[in-house]
Amino acid sequence: VGNELLIGQTLDTNSHWVAWQFNRFGWTVQRVTQLRDSLSALQHGLGEALERRPRMLVTIGGLGPTHDDMTLRGLSLAVRRPLTLNPKALDMVRKKYEKIETPAHLTFHRKKMAMLPRGSEPMANPLGTAPGVLARSSRTTIVSLPGVPKEMKAIFNASIVPILRESSGSQPVEVYLGFVGIVESALAPTLREVQSRFPGLYFKSHPRGLESGVRSLILLHIYTLRKSDPRMINRAVVFLVRRLAGLKSPS
Amino acid sequence: VGNELLIGQTLDTNSHWVAWQFNRFGWTVQRVTQLRDSLSALQHGLGEALERRPRMLVTIGGLGPTHDDMTLRGLSLAVRRPLTLNPKALDMVRKKYEKIETPAHLTFHRKKMAMLPRGSEPMANPLGTAPGVLARSSRTTIVSLPGVPKEMKAIFNASIVPILRESSGSQPVEVYLGFVGIVESALAPTLREVQSRFPGLYFKSHPRGLESGVRSLILLHIYTLRKSDPRMINRAVVFLVRRLAGLKSPS
């Protein structure tokens, strides 16, 4: 969440890091969406995501004290639960400000960070002020994290990784193969064949040289999509190499 | 488009670069979506984007020769126009392969790169094989670009920048202010006030230090959302500085 992403000012490394965490524990990320700081964009974007009924929905950014931090307002509209002052969250916020002043002035803008959709739980933010938020809607666990990368990662590691680990299937098993001197279009029929023979594996070729050039290099990424026999990858590699050894010209 | 984004393998620098280009010419990017290499994900993701009736929709990735390159198949379903062999596109592809072999073998997988939704136009790819694609659906101009960054940028610069420039409003005018020693929650009421006084401007604060700490630093980004008087920014800065000079304690 954030205009700074959509104007090309900030590169979204947060969703990349989070996607990798999900993948690491055997989860599949279906979609990443960047939304503007607009109540309507948030309400509709989050509503559409919930309609797809994922097991988990993560929002990043827009939890701070300023007028343009409106993720929880958008979430409140999408899940149809009003924002209410959460005592646990308020306590977390108060303790943060007590470090800089006694007594802490809990102004409107500071209390705002403790206004959560009814029924949600705050998650402690060890490095910043705005707590993370954990909510549920039907079968979806909703996780809202602040956008400052080190705060986002600290809350994710402390509060979300245990959930991912508990519900994880197997870790993905993967291998990368480099092919030199064969162009992607010539590799394509063989990839199609190996894909249909090994439906439990995922094959994706990444051209790294010129497709229409002599110095071609293709990086092939093979991995299992779900809990499956890791020896399948070995069998697929042997199959691929035998097939390619038999290729005489691009066919 | 691409599983490599959603498994956290590849950082999506392409959409960041494209968003910056749009912004540079005064356009507003409403949303960025990363989709998996799945026909259903593409059909629905592109369909939903078209329902929002944007002036332009850009897809990046999935134009190559392999089985998992299915952006144009997804687009064809979303716009309900069949894929047909485009003679201009086929000619572009043929010329690329003629550089590595005579005569060029136009295999199924190579011809695939010239199968475009009916009524679309290919855009020459100076650095790679798969042509870009330009299509229309109702009021939306659809642009499909390959995912290899240098190819994407080459086609974008040659074929899309002229469209952006022609339809551009004014370039955005922007300024960054750094505030030291004030925490974001104390700045919030003043930002709210300045935002309501200058509705044509966009204000976004980026905390760079600790909110609940003595060494706080806030970067404030101010810019105009659309064609507007650039002197407004000067007036807003003067207003902000005067207000903040009058702040005695966090209020």
PDB file of N, CA and C in Angstrom, chain A residues 176-180 182-184 204-211 215-221, chain B residues 4 9-11 147-151:
ATOM      1  N   TYR A 176      18.506 -25.497 -10.400  1.00  0.00           N
ATOM      2  CA  TYR A 176      18.671 -24.640 -11.578  1.00  0.00           C
ATOM      3  C   TYR A 176      19.626 -25.329 -12.545  1.00  0.00           C
ATOM      4  N   LEU A 177      19.254 -25.352 -13.831  1.00  0.00           N
ATOM      5  CA  LEU A 177      20.140 -25.898 -14.858  1.00  0.00           C
ATOM      6  C   LEU A 177      20.478 -24.786 -15.839  1.00  0.00           C
ATOM      7  N   GLY A 178      21.728 -24.719 -16.246  1.00  0.00           N
ATOM      8  CA  GLY A 178      22.109 -23.735 -17.264  1.00  0.00           C
ATOM      9  C   GLY A 178      22.317 -24.432 -18.600  1.00  0.00           C
ATOM     10  N   PHE A 179      21.694 -23.922 -19.659  1.00  0.00           N
ATOM     11  CA  PHE A 179      21.894 -24.483 -21.004  1.00  0.00           C
ATOM     12  C   PHE A 179      22.605 -23.468 -21.866  1.00  0.00           C
ATOM     13  N   VAL A 180      23.742 -23.848 -22.434  1.00  0.00           N
ATOM     14  CA  VAL A 180      24.506 -22.932 -23.266  1.00  0.00           C
ATOM     15  C   VAL A 180      24.407 -23.399 -24.710  1.00  0.00           C
ATOM     16  N   ILE A 182      21.829 -23.296 -26.823  1.00  0.00           N
ATOM     17  CA  ILE A 182      20.527 -23.702 -27.364  1.00  0.00           C
ATOM     18  C   ILE A 182      19.576 -22.535 -27.130  1.00  0.00           C
ATOM     19  N   VAL A 183      18.785 -22.177 -28.145  1.00  0.00           N
ATOM     20  CA  VAL A 183      17.889 -21.041 -27.971  1.00  0.00           C
ATOM     21  C   VAL A 183      16.584 -21.523 -27.350  1.00  0.00           C
ATOM     22  N   GLU A 184      15.861 -20.584 -26.730  1.00  0.00           N
ATOM     23  CA  GLU A 184      14.680 -20.949 -25.944  1.00  0.00           C
ATOM     24  C   GLU A 184      13.600 -21.618 -26.797  1.00  0.00           C
ATOM     25  N   LYS A 204      10.498 -23.552 -15.422  1.00  0.00           N
ATOM     26  CA  LYS A 204      10.431 -22.224 -16.030  1.00  0.00           C
ATOM     27  C   LYS A 204      11.799 -21.841 -16.574  1.00  0.00           C
ATOM     28  N   SER A 205      11.803 -21.471 -17.861  1.00  0.00           N
ATOM     29  CA  SER A 205      13.076 -21.101 -18.475  1.00  0.00           C
ATOM     30  C   SER A 205      13.241 -19.591 -18.431  1.00  0.00           C
ATOM     31  N   HIS A 206      14.460 -19.162 -18.149  1.00  0.00           N
ATOM     32  CA  HIS A 206      14.768 -17.740 -18.104  1.00  0.00           C
ATOM     33  C   HIS A 206      15.912 -17.468 -19.084  1.00  0.00           C
ATOM     34  N   PRO A 207      15.594 -16.850 -20.254  1.00  0.00           N
ATOM     35  CA  PRO A 207      16.673 -16.562 -21.203  1.00  0.00           C
ATOM     36  C   PRO A 207      17.618 -15.535 -20.603  1.00  0.00           C
ATOM     37  N   ARG A 208      18.902 -15.797 -20.690  1.00  0.00           N
ATOM     38  CA  ARG A 208      19.875 -14.865 -20.137  1.00  0.00           C
ATOM     39  C   ARG A 208      20.806 -14.325 -21.229  1.00  0.00           C
ATOM     40  N   GLY A 209      20.698 -14.890 -22.405  1.00  0.00           N
ATOM     41  CA  GLY A 209      21.479 -14.370 -23.526  1.00  0.00           C
ATOM     42  C   GLY A 209      20.498 -13.919 -24.596  1.00  0.00           C
ATOM     43  N   LEU A 210      20.918 -13.935 -25.847  1.00  0.00           N
ATOM     44  CA  LEU A 210      20.035 -13.540 -26.938  1.00  0.00           C
ATOM     45  C   LEU A 210      19.331 -14.768 -27.485  1.00  0.00           C
ATOM     46  N   GLU A 211      18.003 -14.676 -27.664  1.00  0.00           N
ATOM     47  CA  GLU A 211      17.263 -15.789 -28.265  1.00  0.00           C
ATOM     48  C   GLU A 211      17.746 -15.997 -29.700  1.00  0.00           C
ATOM     49  N   ARG A 215      25.396 -16.695 -28.899  1.00  0.00           N
ATOM     50  CA  ARG A 215      25.756 -16.856 -27.482  1.00  0.00           C
ATOM     51  C   ARG A 215      24.511 -16.876 -26.614  1.00  0.00           C
ATOM     52  N   SER A 216      23.735 -17.935 -26.738  1.00  0.00           N
ATOM     53  CA  SER A 216      22.520 -18.000 -25.938  1.00  0.00           C
ATOM     54  C   SER A 216      22.791 -18.744 -24.641  1.00  0.00           C
ATOM     55  N   LEU A 217      22.103 -18.324 -23.583  1.00  0.00           N
ATOM     56  CA  LEU A 217      22.193 -19.001 -22.295  1.00  0.00           C
ATOM     57  C   LEU A 217      20.796 -19.041 -21.717  1.00  0.00           C
ATOM     58  N   ILE A 218      20.380 -20.222 -21.317  1.00  0.00           N
ATOM     59  CA  ILE A 218      19.054 -20.346 -20.709  1.00  0.00           C
ATOM     60  C   ILE A 218      19.210 -20.956 -19.323  1.00  0.00           C
ATOM     61  N   LEU A 219      18.615 -20.289 -18.359  1.00  0.00           N
ATOM     62  CA  LEU A 219      18.617 -20.796 -16.999  1.00  0.00           C
ATOM     63  C   LEU A 219      17.258 -21.466 -16.812  1.00  0.00           C
ATOM     64  N   LEU A 220      17.264 -22.747 -16.461  1.00  0.00           N
ATOM     65  CA  LEU A 220      16.002 -23.457 -16.269  1.00  0.00           C
ATOM     66  C   LEU A 220      15.817 -23.738 -14.784  1.00  0.00           C
ATOM     67  N   HIS A 221      14.711 -23.254 -14.249  1.00  0.00           N
ATOM     68  CA  HIS A 221      14.394 -23.441 -12.843  1.00  0.00           C
ATOM     69  C   HIS A 221      13.375 -24.570 -12.729  1.00  0.00           C
TER      70      HIS A 221
ATOM     71  N   GLU B   4       8.154 -16.352 -11.006  1.00  0.00           N
ATOM     72  CA  GLU B   4       9.431 -15.993 -10.375  1.00  0.00           C
ATOM     73  C   GLU B   4       9.273 -14.778  -9.467  1.00  0.00           C
ATOM     74  N   GLN B   9      11.681 -14.982  -6.017  1.00  0.00           N
ATOM     75  CA  GLN B   9      12.979 -15.205  -6.657  1.00  0.00           C
ATOM     76  C   GLN B   9      13.463 -13.925  -7.336  1.00  0.00           C
ATOM     77  N   THR B  10      12.593 -13.267  -8.092  1.00  0.00           N
ATOM     78  CA  THR B  10      12.952 -12.079  -8.862  1.00  0.00           C
ATOM     79  C   THR B  10      12.259 -10.854  -8.281  1.00  0.00           C
ATOM     80  N   LEU B  11      13.038  -9.798  -8.050  1.00  0.00           N
ATOM     81  CA  LEU B  11      12.467  -8.538  -7.564  1.00  0.00           C
ATOM     82  C   LEU B  11      11.881  -7.801  -8.768  1.00  0.00           C
ATOM     83  N   GLY B 147       9.276  -9.615 -20.665  1.00  0.00           N
ATOM     84  CA  GLY B 147       9.719  -9.422 -19.289  1.00  0.00           C
ATOM     85  C   GLY B 147      11.215  -9.156 -19.126  1.00  0.00           C
ATOM     86  N   VAL B 148      12.018  -9.449 -20.159  1.00  0.00           N
ATOM     87  CA  VAL B 148      13.457  -9.163 -20.051  1.00  0.00           C
ATOM     88  C   VAL B 148      13.612  -7.634 -19.994  1.00  0.00           C
ATOM     89  N   PRO B 149      14.180  -7.103 -18.885  1.00  0.00           N
ATOM     90  CA  PRO B 149      14.129  -5.655 -18.660  1.00  0.00           C
ATOM     91  C   PRO B 149      14.643  -4.810 -19.825  1.00  0.00           C
ATOM     92  N   LYS B 150      15.768  -5.192 -20.443  1.00  0.00           N
ATOM     93  CA  LYS B 150      16.284  -4.312 -21.497  1.00  0.00           C
ATOM     94  C   LYS B 150      15.378  -4.335 -22.739  1.00  0.00           C
ATOM     95  N   GLU B 151      14.737  -5.481 -23.006  1.00  0.00           N
ATOM     96  CA  GLU B 151      13.802  -5.529 -24.139  1.00  0.00           C
ATOM     97  C   GLU B 151      12.545  -4.716 -23.826  1.00  0.00           C
TER      98      GLU B 151
END
